[in-house]
Coordinates of C-alpha atoms (C1' of nucleotides) in Angstrom, one line a residue:
Chain A
M1 CA 164.0 183.5 -29.2
E2 CA 166.3 183.7 -31.8
S3 CA 165.7 183.9 -35.4
G4 CA 167.0 181.9 -37.3
T5 CA 170.1 183.6 -39.5
R6 CA 167.3 186.1 -41.2
T7 CA 168.0 189.6 -39.5
T8 CA 165.0 192.3 -38.4
P9 CA 166.3 195.6 -39.8
T10 CA 166.7 198.4 -36.9
R11 CA 166.1 196.0 -33.9
R12 CA 168.8 195.0 -31.5
A13 CA 167.8 191.9 -28.7
G14 CA 165.9 194.0 -25.9
R15 CA 162.2 195.3 -24.1
P16 CA 159.6 194.6 -27.9
R17 CA 158.4 197.5 -28.8
L18 CA 154.9 198.8 -28.4
T19 CA 154.0 198.6 -31.7
D20 CA 156.0 195.9 -32.8
V21 CA 154.0 193.5 -30.2
R22 CA 151.0 195.5 -31.5
I23 CA 152.0 194.7 -35.3
R24 CA 152.5 191.5 -34.5
D25 CA 149.6 190.6 -32.8
A26 CA 147.1 191.9 -36.2
C27 CA 149.2 190.0 -37.9
V28 CA 148.1 186.7 -36.1
R29 CA 144.4 187.7 -35.8
L30 CA 144.5 188.6 -39.4
F31 CA 146.4 185.6 -40.5
A32 CA 143.8 183.2 -38.8
Q33 CA 140.9 185.0 -39.6
K34 CA 141.8 185.4 -43.5
G35 CA 145.1 183.9 -44.9
F36 CA 148.1 184.5 -45.5
Q37 CA 147.4 184.9 -48.7
G38 CA 144.0 186.6 -48.3
T39 CA 145.9 189.0 -45.7
G40 CA 148.0 192.4 -47.6
I41 CA 150.4 194.8 -45.5
R42 CA 147.5 197.2 -45.3
E43 CA 145.6 195.5 -43.7
I44 CA 148.2 194.6 -41.0
A45 CA 149.2 198.3 -41.0
A46 CA 146.0 199.2 -40.5
E47 CA 145.2 197.3 -38.1
A48 CA 148.6 198.1 -35.6
G49 CA 147.5 201.3 -36.7
V50 CA 150.8 202.8 -38.6
T51 CA 151.5 202.9 -42.1
T52 CA 152.7 200.3 -44.1
A53 CA 156.3 201.7 -44.4
A54 CA 156.7 202.7 -41.0
L55 CA 155.5 198.7 -40.4
Y56 CA 158.7 197.7 -42.3
H57 CA 160.7 199.6 -39.6
Y58 CA 159.4 197.3 -37.7
V59 CA 159.7 194.5 -39.7
G60 CA 161.9 192.8 -42.7
T61 CA 159.4 190.6 -45.6
K62 CA 155.3 190.2 -44.6
E63 CA 156.9 186.2 -44.6
E64 CA 159.4 186.5 -41.9
L65 CA 156.4 187.8 -40.3
L66 CA 154.5 184.0 -40.9
L67 CA 157.5 182.3 -39.7
E68 CA 157.8 184.0 -36.2
I69 CA 154.5 183.2 -35.5
M70 CA 155.2 179.5 -36.6
S71 CA 158.2 179.5 -34.8
G72 CA 156.1 180.9 -31.8
V73 CA 154.1 177.9 -32.1
L74 CA 155.9 174.4 -32.9
D75 CA 159.1 175.6 -30.2
P76 CA 157.5 176.1 -27.3
L77 CA 155.6 173.1 -28.2
T78 CA 158.6 171.3 -28.5
A79 CA 159.7 172.6 -25.6
A80 CA 157.1 171.0 -23.5
A81 CA 156.3 167.7 -25.5
R82 CA 160.4 167.2 -24.4
R83 CA 159.8 168.3 -20.2
I84 CA 156.8 166.0 -20.3
V85 CA 158.9 162.4 -21.2
T86 CA 161.8 163.5 -19.2
D87 CA 159.5 164.0 -16.2
V88 CA 156.9 161.6 -16.8
D89 CA 157.1 158.1 -16.3
R90 CA 154.8 155.6 -17.4
S91 CA 153.5 155.4 -21.0
E92 CA 149.3 156.5 -19.8
A93 CA 150.5 159.1 -18.0
R94 CA 153.3 160.6 -20.4
L95 CA 150.1 160.3 -23.3
S96 CA 147.5 162.0 -21.2
A97 CA 150.3 164.9 -20.4
L98 CA 151.1 165.4 -23.9
V99 CA 147.1 165.7 -25.0
E100 CA 146.5 167.9 -21.8
H101 CA 149.6 170.5 -23.1
H102 CA 148.8 170.0 -26.8
V103 CA 144.8 170.2 -26.6
W104 CA 145.6 173.6 -23.9
F105 CA 148.6 175.4 -26.1
H106 CA 146.3 175.4 -29.4
A107 CA 143.4 176.8 -26.8
V108 CA 145.2 179.8 -25.7
H109 CA 147.0 180.0 -28.8
Q110 CA 144.5 179.6 -30.5
L111 CA 144.5 181.8 -33.8
A112 CA 148.9 181.7 -34.0
S113 CA 148.0 177.6 -34.2
I114 CA 145.2 178.4 -37.0
V115 CA 148.0 180.0 -38.7
T116 CA 150.4 177.8 -37.6
D117 CA 148.5 174.6 -39.2
T118 CA 147.5 175.9 -42.2
E119 CA 149.9 178.0 -43.7
I120 CA 152.4 176.3 -44.1
R121 CA 152.4 175.6 -48.2
S122 CA 152.0 180.0 -48.2
L123 CA 155.9 179.8 -47.4
S124 CA 158.4 180.1 -49.4
S125 CA 160.4 176.1 -50.2
D126 CA 163.2 176.7 -47.9
A127 CA 161.1 178.2 -44.6
R128 CA 159.0 175.2 -45.6
A129 CA 161.5 172.9 -45.4
E130 CA 162.7 174.2 -42.0
M131 CA 159.0 174.0 -40.2
I132 CA 158.2 171.0 -42.2
A133 CA 160.9 169.2 -39.9
R134 CA 160.6 171.0 -37.2
R135 CA 156.5 170.3 -37.1
D136 CA 157.8 165.7 -37.3
V137 CA 160.6 166.3 -34.1
Y138 CA 157.3 167.5 -32.5
E139 CA 155.1 164.7 -34.0
A140 CA 158.1 162.4 -34.0
I141 CA 158.2 162.7 -29.8
W142 CA 154.5 161.8 -29.5
R143 CA 155.2 158.8 -31.8
R144 CA 158.2 157.7 -29.3
V145 CA 155.5 157.9 -26.8
V146 CA 152.7 155.6 -28.7
V147 CA 155.2 153.3 -29.6
E148 CA 156.7 152.6 -26.4
G149 CA 153.3 151.9 -24.6
V150 CA 152.1 149.7 -27.7
T151 CA 156.3 147.9 -27.4
E152 CA 155.0 147.3 -23.6
D153 CA 151.4 146.6 -24.3
T154 CA 150.1 148.8 -22.3
F155 CA 148.5 150.9 -25.4
R156 CA 146.7 148.6 -28.3
V157 CA 146.6 149.6 -31.0
E158 CA 147.4 148.2 -35.0
D159 CA 149.8 150.6 -36.2
P160 CA 151.6 152.9 -34.3
R161 CA 152.2 155.2 -36.9
I162 CA 148.8 155.9 -38.1
A163 CA 147.6 155.5 -34.1
T164 CA 149.9 158.5 -33.7
T165 CA 148.7 161.5 -36.7
A166 CA 145.2 160.1 -35.7
L167 CA 145.6 161.2 -32.4
L168 CA 147.3 164.1 -33.6
Q169 CA 144.9 165.6 -35.7
M170 CA 141.9 165.0 -33.2
C171 CA 144.3 166.8 -31.0
T172 CA 145.3 170.3 -33.1
G173 CA 141.1 170.4 -34.1
I174 CA 140.8 171.8 -30.8
A175 CA 142.0 175.2 -32.1
H176 CA 139.7 175.9 -35.3
W177 CA 136.1 175.6 -33.1
Y178 CA 137.2 176.4 -29.0
A179 CA 135.8 179.3 -28.6
P180 CA 136.7 180.6 -24.7
T181 CA 132.3 181.1 -23.9
G182 CA 131.9 178.0 -24.6
P183 CA 129.8 176.0 -22.2
L184 CA 133.3 173.6 -21.3
T185 CA 136.0 174.5 -19.4
L186 CA 139.5 174.2 -20.5
T187 CA 140.3 172.4 -18.2
R188 CA 137.8 169.7 -18.9
L189 CA 138.2 169.7 -22.7
C190 CA 142.0 169.2 -22.0
R191 CA 141.3 166.1 -20.1
M192 CA 138.1 165.2 -22.0
H193 CA 140.9 164.8 -25.0
A194 CA 143.1 162.9 -22.7
D195 CA 140.4 160.4 -21.9
L196 CA 139.3 160.2 -25.7
A197 CA 142.8 159.5 -26.1
L198 CA 144.0 157.5 -24.0
S199 CA 140.6 154.8 -25.6
M200 CA 141.8 155.1 -28.8
V201 CA 144.8 153.6 -27.4
R202 CA 143.2 150.9 -25.2
A203 CA 144.4 152.1 -21.6
A204 CA 142.6 153.5 -19.2
R205 CA 143.2 156.0 -16.2
N206 CA 144.4 154.2 -14.0
G207 CA 145.4 156.5 -11.2
V208 CA 146.9 158.4 -14.5
P209 CA 147.2 162.5 -12.6
L210 CA 145.9 164.7 -14.8
R211 CA 149.2 167.3 -15.9
V212 CA 146.5 169.8 -16.8
D213 CA 145.5 170.5 -13.0
A214 CA 149.5 172.0 -13.0
L215 CA 149.6 174.5 -15.2
E216 CA 148.6 177.7 -14.1
L217 CA 146.2 178.8 -16.4
P218 CA 146.0 182.0 -18.4
S219 CA 142.6 184.6 -18.6
P220 CA 140.4 182.9 -19.7
A221 CA 139.5 185.6 -22.9
R222 CA 142.8 186.2 -24.9
E223 CA 142.3 187.0 -28.6
P224 CA 139.1 187.8 -29.8
S225 CA 137.2 184.7 -31.6
V226 CA 137.8 184.2 -35.3
Q227 CA 135.9 181.4 -36.7
G228 CA 132.9 182.1 -38.0
Chain B
M1 CA 124.3 169.0 -60.0
E2 CA 121.8 172.0 -59.2
S3 CA 124.6 174.5 -58.4
G4 CA 122.6 177.2 -56.6
T5 CA 121.1 180.0 -57.6
R6 CA 124.6 181.2 -59.6
T7 CA 124.2 181.0 -63.0
T8 CA 126.6 180.1 -64.8
P9 CA 127.5 180.8 -68.6
T10 CA 127.4 179.4 -71.2
R11 CA 126.5 176.3 -70.3
R12 CA 123.8 173.8 -70.6
A13 CA 123.4 171.1 -68.0
G14 CA 124.7 168.3 -70.4
R15 CA 127.8 166.2 -71.1
P16 CA 131.1 167.9 -69.2
R17 CA 133.3 169.3 -72.0
L18 CA 137.0 168.1 -72.6
T19 CA 138.4 172.0 -71.3
D20 CA 135.9 172.3 -69.1
V21 CA 137.6 168.8 -67.3
R22 CA 140.2 170.2 -67.4
I23 CA 139.8 173.4 -66.0
R24 CA 137.5 172.4 -63.2
D25 CA 140.7 169.6 -62.4
A26 CA 143.1 172.5 -62.4
C27 CA 142.1 174.2 -60.2
V28 CA 141.4 171.5 -57.4
R29 CA 145.2 170.5 -57.8
L30 CA 146.4 174.6 -57.5
F31 CA 143.8 175.3 -55.1
A32 CA 145.1 172.2 -52.5
Q33 CA 148.8 173.3 -53.2
K34 CA 148.6 177.0 -53.1
G35 CA 145.3 177.9 -51.9
F36 CA 142.6 179.5 -52.8
Q37 CA 144.1 183.4 -52.2
G38 CA 147.3 182.2 -53.5
T39 CA 147.0 180.7 -56.7
G40 CA 146.2 183.7 -59.5
I41 CA 143.8 182.8 -62.9
R42 CA 146.5 182.7 -65.3
E43 CA 147.7 180.3 -63.2
I44 CA 144.4 177.9 -63.0
A45 CA 144.1 178.6 -67.5
A46 CA 148.2 178.0 -67.9
E47 CA 147.6 174.7 -65.8
A48 CA 144.9 173.6 -67.9
G49 CA 145.9 175.1 -71.5
V50 CA 144.0 178.0 -72.8
T51 CA 144.3 182.0 -71.8
T52 CA 142.4 184.1 -69.2
A53 CA 139.8 184.9 -71.6
A54 CA 139.4 181.4 -73.0
L55 CA 138.0 180.5 -68.8
Y56 CA 135.9 183.1 -68.3
H57 CA 134.0 181.4 -71.3
Y58 CA 133.5 178.3 -69.3
V59 CA 133.2 180.0 -65.0
G60 CA 131.5 182.8 -63.9
T61 CA 133.7 183.7 -61.1
K62 CA 137.0 182.2 -59.8
E63 CA 135.2 181.7 -56.3
E64 CA 132.9 179.7 -58.6
L65 CA 135.0 177.0 -59.7
L66 CA 135.8 177.0 -55.2
L67 CA 132.3 176.8 -54.7
E68 CA 131.8 174.0 -56.6
I69 CA 134.8 172.0 -56.2
M70 CA 133.5 171.8 -52.3
S71 CA 129.4 170.8 -53.2
G72 CA 131.3 168.0 -55.1
V73 CA 132.7 166.9 -51.4
L74 CA 129.9 167.5 -49.0
D75 CA 127.0 166.7 -51.1
P76 CA 127.9 163.1 -52.0
L77 CA 129.5 163.2 -48.7
T78 CA 126.5 163.8 -46.9
A79 CA 123.7 161.6 -49.2
A80 CA 125.8 158.4 -48.0
A81 CA 125.7 159.3 -44.4
R82 CA 122.1 159.7 -45.3
R83 CA 122.4 156.7 -47.1
I84 CA 124.7 154.0 -44.4
V85 CA 121.9 156.0 -41.1
T86 CA 118.9 154.1 -42.8
D87 CA 121.3 151.3 -44.5
V88 CA 122.3 150.3 -40.7
D89 CA 121.3 149.3 -37.6
R90 CA 123.3 148.7 -34.7
S91 CA 125.2 152.0 -33.4
E92 CA 128.7 150.5 -33.3
A93 CA 128.5 149.1 -37.9
R94 CA 126.9 152.4 -38.4
L95 CA 129.9 154.8 -36.8
S96 CA 131.7 152.0 -38.5
A97 CA 130.7 152.9 -41.7
L98 CA 130.0 156.4 -41.7
V99 CA 134.7 156.3 -40.5
E100 CA 135.0 153.9 -43.2
H101 CA 133.1 155.6 -45.9
H102 CA 134.8 159.2 -44.7
V103 CA 138.5 158.1 -44.8
W104 CA 137.9 155.9 -48.0
F105 CA 136.4 159.2 -49.9
H106 CA 139.0 161.9 -47.8
A107 CA 141.4 160.0 -49.7
V108 CA 140.4 158.6 -52.8
H109 CA 139.3 162.3 -53.8
Q110 CA 141.9 164.1 -51.5
L111 CA 142.2 167.6 -53.2
A112 CA 139.8 168.3 -53.4
S113 CA 138.9 167.3 -50.1
I114 CA 141.6 169.9 -48.4
V115 CA 140.1 172.1 -50.3
T116 CA 136.9 171.8 -49.2
D117 CA 138.5 172.0 -45.7
T118 CA 141.1 174.5 -45.6
E119 CA 138.8 176.7 -47.8
I120 CA 135.8 178.3 -46.0
R121 CA 137.5 181.2 -44.8
S122 CA 137.9 182.4 -48.3
L123 CA 134.1 182.6 -49.6
S124 CA 132.6 185.4 -49.5
S125 CA 130.1 186.1 -45.9
D126 CA 127.1 184.2 -48.0
A127 CA 128.5 181.8 -49.9
R128 CA 130.3 181.0 -46.2
A129 CA 127.3 180.9 -44.3
E130 CA 125.7 178.3 -47.3
M131 CA 129.1 175.8 -47.1
I132 CA 128.8 176.1 -43.4
A133 CA 125.8 175.0 -42.7
R134 CA 126.3 171.7 -44.9
R135 CA 129.3 171.1 -43.4
D136 CA 127.1 171.4 -40.1
V137 CA 123.9 169.3 -41.9
Y138 CA 127.1 166.6 -42.4
E139 CA 128.4 167.1 -38.7
A140 CA 124.7 166.3 -37.4
I141 CA 124.8 163.0 -38.7
W142 CA 127.5 161.5 -37.5
R143 CA 126.7 163.4 -34.0
R144 CA 123.1 161.9 -33.8
V145 CA 124.9 158.7 -34.3
V146 CA 127.4 159.2 -31.3
V147 CA 124.9 160.9 -28.9
E148 CA 122.8 157.2 -30.0
G149 CA 125.4 155.0 -29.2
V150 CA 125.2 156.9 -25.9
T151 CA 121.6 156.7 -25.0
E152 CA 121.9 153.6 -25.3
D153 CA 125.1 152.5 -23.6
T154 CA 126.6 151.1 -26.8
F155 CA 128.8 154.1 -26.9
R156 CA 130.5 155.4 -22.8
V157 CA 131.6 158.7 -23.4
E158 CA 131.5 161.9 -21.6
D159 CA 130.4 164.7 -23.8
P160 CA 128.9 163.1 -27.9
R161 CA 129.5 166.4 -28.3
I162 CA 133.4 167.2 -28.0
A163 CA 133.7 163.1 -29.0
T164 CA 131.9 163.6 -32.2
T165 CA 134.0 167.0 -32.9
A166 CA 137.6 165.0 -32.2
L167 CA 136.0 162.2 -33.9
L168 CA 135.3 164.2 -37.2
Q169 CA 138.9 165.6 -36.7
M170 CA 140.4 162.2 -36.6
C171 CA 139.2 161.6 -39.4
T172 CA 139.5 164.4 -42.3
G173 CA 143.1 164.2 -41.6
I174 CA 143.4 161.7 -44.1
A175 CA 143.3 164.2 -47.0
H176 CA 146.6 166.0 -45.6
W177 CA 149.1 163.4 -45.4
Y178 CA 148.0 159.9 -47.4
A179 CA 149.5 159.3 -50.3
P180 CA 148.9 156.7 -52.5
T181 CA 152.0 154.9 -52.8
G182 CA 152.5 154.9 -49.2
P183 CA 152.8 151.0 -47.7
L184 CA 149.9 150.8 -46.5
T185 CA 146.6 149.6 -48.8
L186 CA 143.6 152.5 -48.7
T187 CA 141.1 149.4 -47.2
R188 CA 143.7 148.2 -44.5
L189 CA 143.5 152.8 -43.6
C190 CA 139.4 152.8 -43.5
R191 CA 139.1 149.6 -41.1
M192 CA 142.3 151.0 -38.8
H193 CA 140.3 154.3 -38.9
A194 CA 137.0 152.7 -38.5
D195 CA 139.4 150.6 -35.4
L196 CA 140.6 153.7 -33.6
A197 CA 137.0 155.4 -34.0
L198 CA 135.0 153.0 -31.9
S199 CA 138.1 152.2 -29.3
M200 CA 137.5 156.2 -29.1
V201 CA 134.1 155.6 -27.8
R202 CA 134.8 152.7 -26.6
A203 CA 133.0 150.3 -28.0
A204 CA 134.5 146.7 -29.9
R205 CA 134.0 145.7 -33.6
N206 CA 132.2 142.7 -32.6
G207 CA 130.9 140.8 -35.0
V208 CA 130.9 144.1 -37.0
P209 CA 131.2 144.0 -40.8
L210 CA 133.0 146.2 -42.9
R211 CA 131.8 148.9 -44.9
V212 CA 134.6 149.6 -46.8
D213 CA 134.9 145.8 -48.2
A214 CA 131.7 147.2 -50.0
L215 CA 132.7 149.9 -52.0
E216 CA 134.2 149.8 -54.8
L217 CA 137.5 151.3 -54.9
P218 CA 138.8 153.1 -58.3
S219 CA 142.6 152.8 -59.9
P220 CA 144.7 154.5 -56.9
A221 CA 146.0 157.1 -58.0
R222 CA 143.7 159.9 -59.1
E223 CA 145.4 163.0 -59.2
P224 CA 149.3 163.8 -57.8
S225 CA 150.0 164.1 -54.2
V226 CA 150.8 167.2 -53.1
Q227 CA 151.1 167.4 -49.5
G228 CA 155.2 167.8 -49.1
Chain C
dC1 C1' 125.4 181.3 -91.2
dA2 C1' 124.5 181.1 -86.6
dT3 C1' 127.0 178.8 -82.3
dG4 C1' 130.6 177.0 -79.1
dA5 C1' 135.8 177.7 -78.4
dG6 C1' 139.1 179.9 -78.2
dT7 C1' 142.1 184.6 -78.8
dG8 C1' 145.2 188.7 -77.8
dA9 C1' 144.9 193.2 -75.3
dC10 C1' 143.5 195.3 -72.6
dC11 C1' 140.7 197.5 -67.4
dG12 C1' 140.8 200.2 -63.5
dA13 C1' 142.8 198.0 -58.5
dT14 C1' 145.8 196.5 -55.8
dC15 C1' 149.7 193.4 -54.2
dG16 C1' 154.8 193.4 -51.5
dA17 C1' 157.6 196.9 -51.2
dT18 C1' 161.1 200.9 -51.0
dC19 C1' 162.2 205.9 -51.6
dG20 C1' 163.7 210.4 -49.6
dG21 C1' 163.4 212.8 -45.5
dT22 C1' 161.2 214.1 -41.4
dA23 C1' 159.7 215.4 -35.6
dG24 C1' 161.8 214.4 -31.8
dA25 C1' 163.8 212.7 -28.2
dT26 C1' 169.0 211.2 -26.9
dT27 C1' 174.5 211.2 -27.4
dA28 C1' 178.3 213.4 -27.5
dG29 C1' 181.7 216.9 -27.7
dG30 C1' 183.7 221.6 -26.1
Chain D
dC1 C1' 175.0 224.0 -20.7
dC2 C1' 175.1 224.4 -24.4
dT3 C1' 175.1 222.6 -29.4
dA4 C1' 175.6 218.9 -32.6
dA5 C1' 175.5 214.6 -34.3
dT6 C1' 173.2 210.9 -34.4
dC7 C1' 169.3 208.1 -33.7
dT8 C1' 164.6 206.5 -33.2
dA9 C1' 160.0 206.4 -35.3
dC10 C1' 157.7 207.2 -38.5
dC11 C1' 154.8 209.5 -42.6
dG12 C1' 153.9 210.6 -47.2
dA13 C1' 155.0 209.3 -52.5
dT14 C1' 155.7 205.8 -54.9
dC15 C1' 157.7 201.7 -57.7
dG16 C1' 157.2 197.7 -61.2
dA17 C1' 154.2 193.4 -60.8
dT18 C1' 150.5 191.3 -60.3
dC19 C1' 145.9 190.8 -59.1
dG20 C1' 140.4 188.7 -61.7
dG21 C1' 138.0 190.5 -65.0
dT22 C1' 136.4 191.9 -69.6
dC23 C1' 135.9 193.7 -74.7
dA24 C1' 136.0 192.8 -79.5
dC25 C1' 137.2 189.8 -82.7
dT26 C1' 138.7 185.8 -86.0
dC27 C1' 137.9 181.0 -86.6
dA28 C1' 135.7 176.0 -86.9
dT29 C1' 132.1 173.7 -87.3
dG30 C1' 127.6 171.7 -89.0

DNA sequence: CATGAGTGACCGATCGATCGGTAGATTAGG
DNA sequence: CCTAATCTACCGATCGATCGGTCACTCATG
């Protein structure tokens, strides 16, 4: 919702306009496919069907576009993680829910997730610090869940920090290979990753409900597949 | 060693020259830090202490530099994986050895591993197809180990392909956060990840020896840390 | 006097971003 | 209800800077 202290010119809080949406969509596609630095503003404009001059009617800078994409990933991820921690009680159920949602999100918002994951280094140092901080907030939620599970002896791992990082790496990978046309349904993919995660911390799915069943799944293919 | 069908001008197979090494080192550093597209040849030249013209005395194209880095990662990785599969017998020991070596390599050759992981999309389509094929060869070795472990009932996972991908994602992540100055020794990090991997496939370290103990570990800090 | 190592100047192309301007819809005043 | 002012949405042209890469040339060494 809020976009920091930055002001986007000629933009009032209201209904998003058609061209505006087309520009943002084009950006996500191109940044995910060719990278931030590898994408020119002329490409973005062409993909969105406008001129470069018109592009700057809607957008402040190229970096601002990248920041909006990243916020659109990190903010909902963190919000969902917070909700899970407050809603769910048992450690196994919490971890399962975190994994399920993370996988689900990275599959549905595949391109934006790729961009968020890989383009942090393309940001200016101030913006980079800000986004790293936000990412750390999200990871800290996971870490707390793992640490709690370990201290209460539900999970058994040598180093909770390392285990958390390993878990996150495993789940984030989805965005880099998932294809909506593949043989597995997304729901099943979410459950399988949750099971792998529980195995990793030497816990079992003993009556732990699947959170992904409660998620309203959108139509399978939201964006064209990009990765070769 | 061999560099494909591409011909590097003014280069004969022999002892690497000092300037040549400096250029390659500068490349790995800069590509890992700012990305391939985000790095200019003037930066590479400056970092290596030469002019741009001198740079092209040693190098064919910028893309060629990237290809050399990637080959320098994928080729040794695959060679080591092959050696492990032929040398080691039991499935648990094989998986453990694969993980240990992968983690060790991604920590020691951190920057080159990051570049290999993240810059495939920056290659021209021919070169990209070639590198993806080589990466697939490496992953296929892992997959076979996991599949064998599952069929002989040593490993217990629902889908061996998914499990393999998850394992690889987990282990590759090392390169993105490892710091030689951190509290954990690399040997311990390798063992911990091997344990996490064994847990993931519901196997245990029952008398499985650590391969990493047999590896000659180089001096701790080979390259400056890059990731924020 | 041939060769490898290196230089300074420079190529056309493309980069992100900005300029003044305009067609058409919306609004305000009399 | 008509008109003038304002606003949104865009355009063609172009800015200075930087891009990857090349050229003819020098210089030290064996």
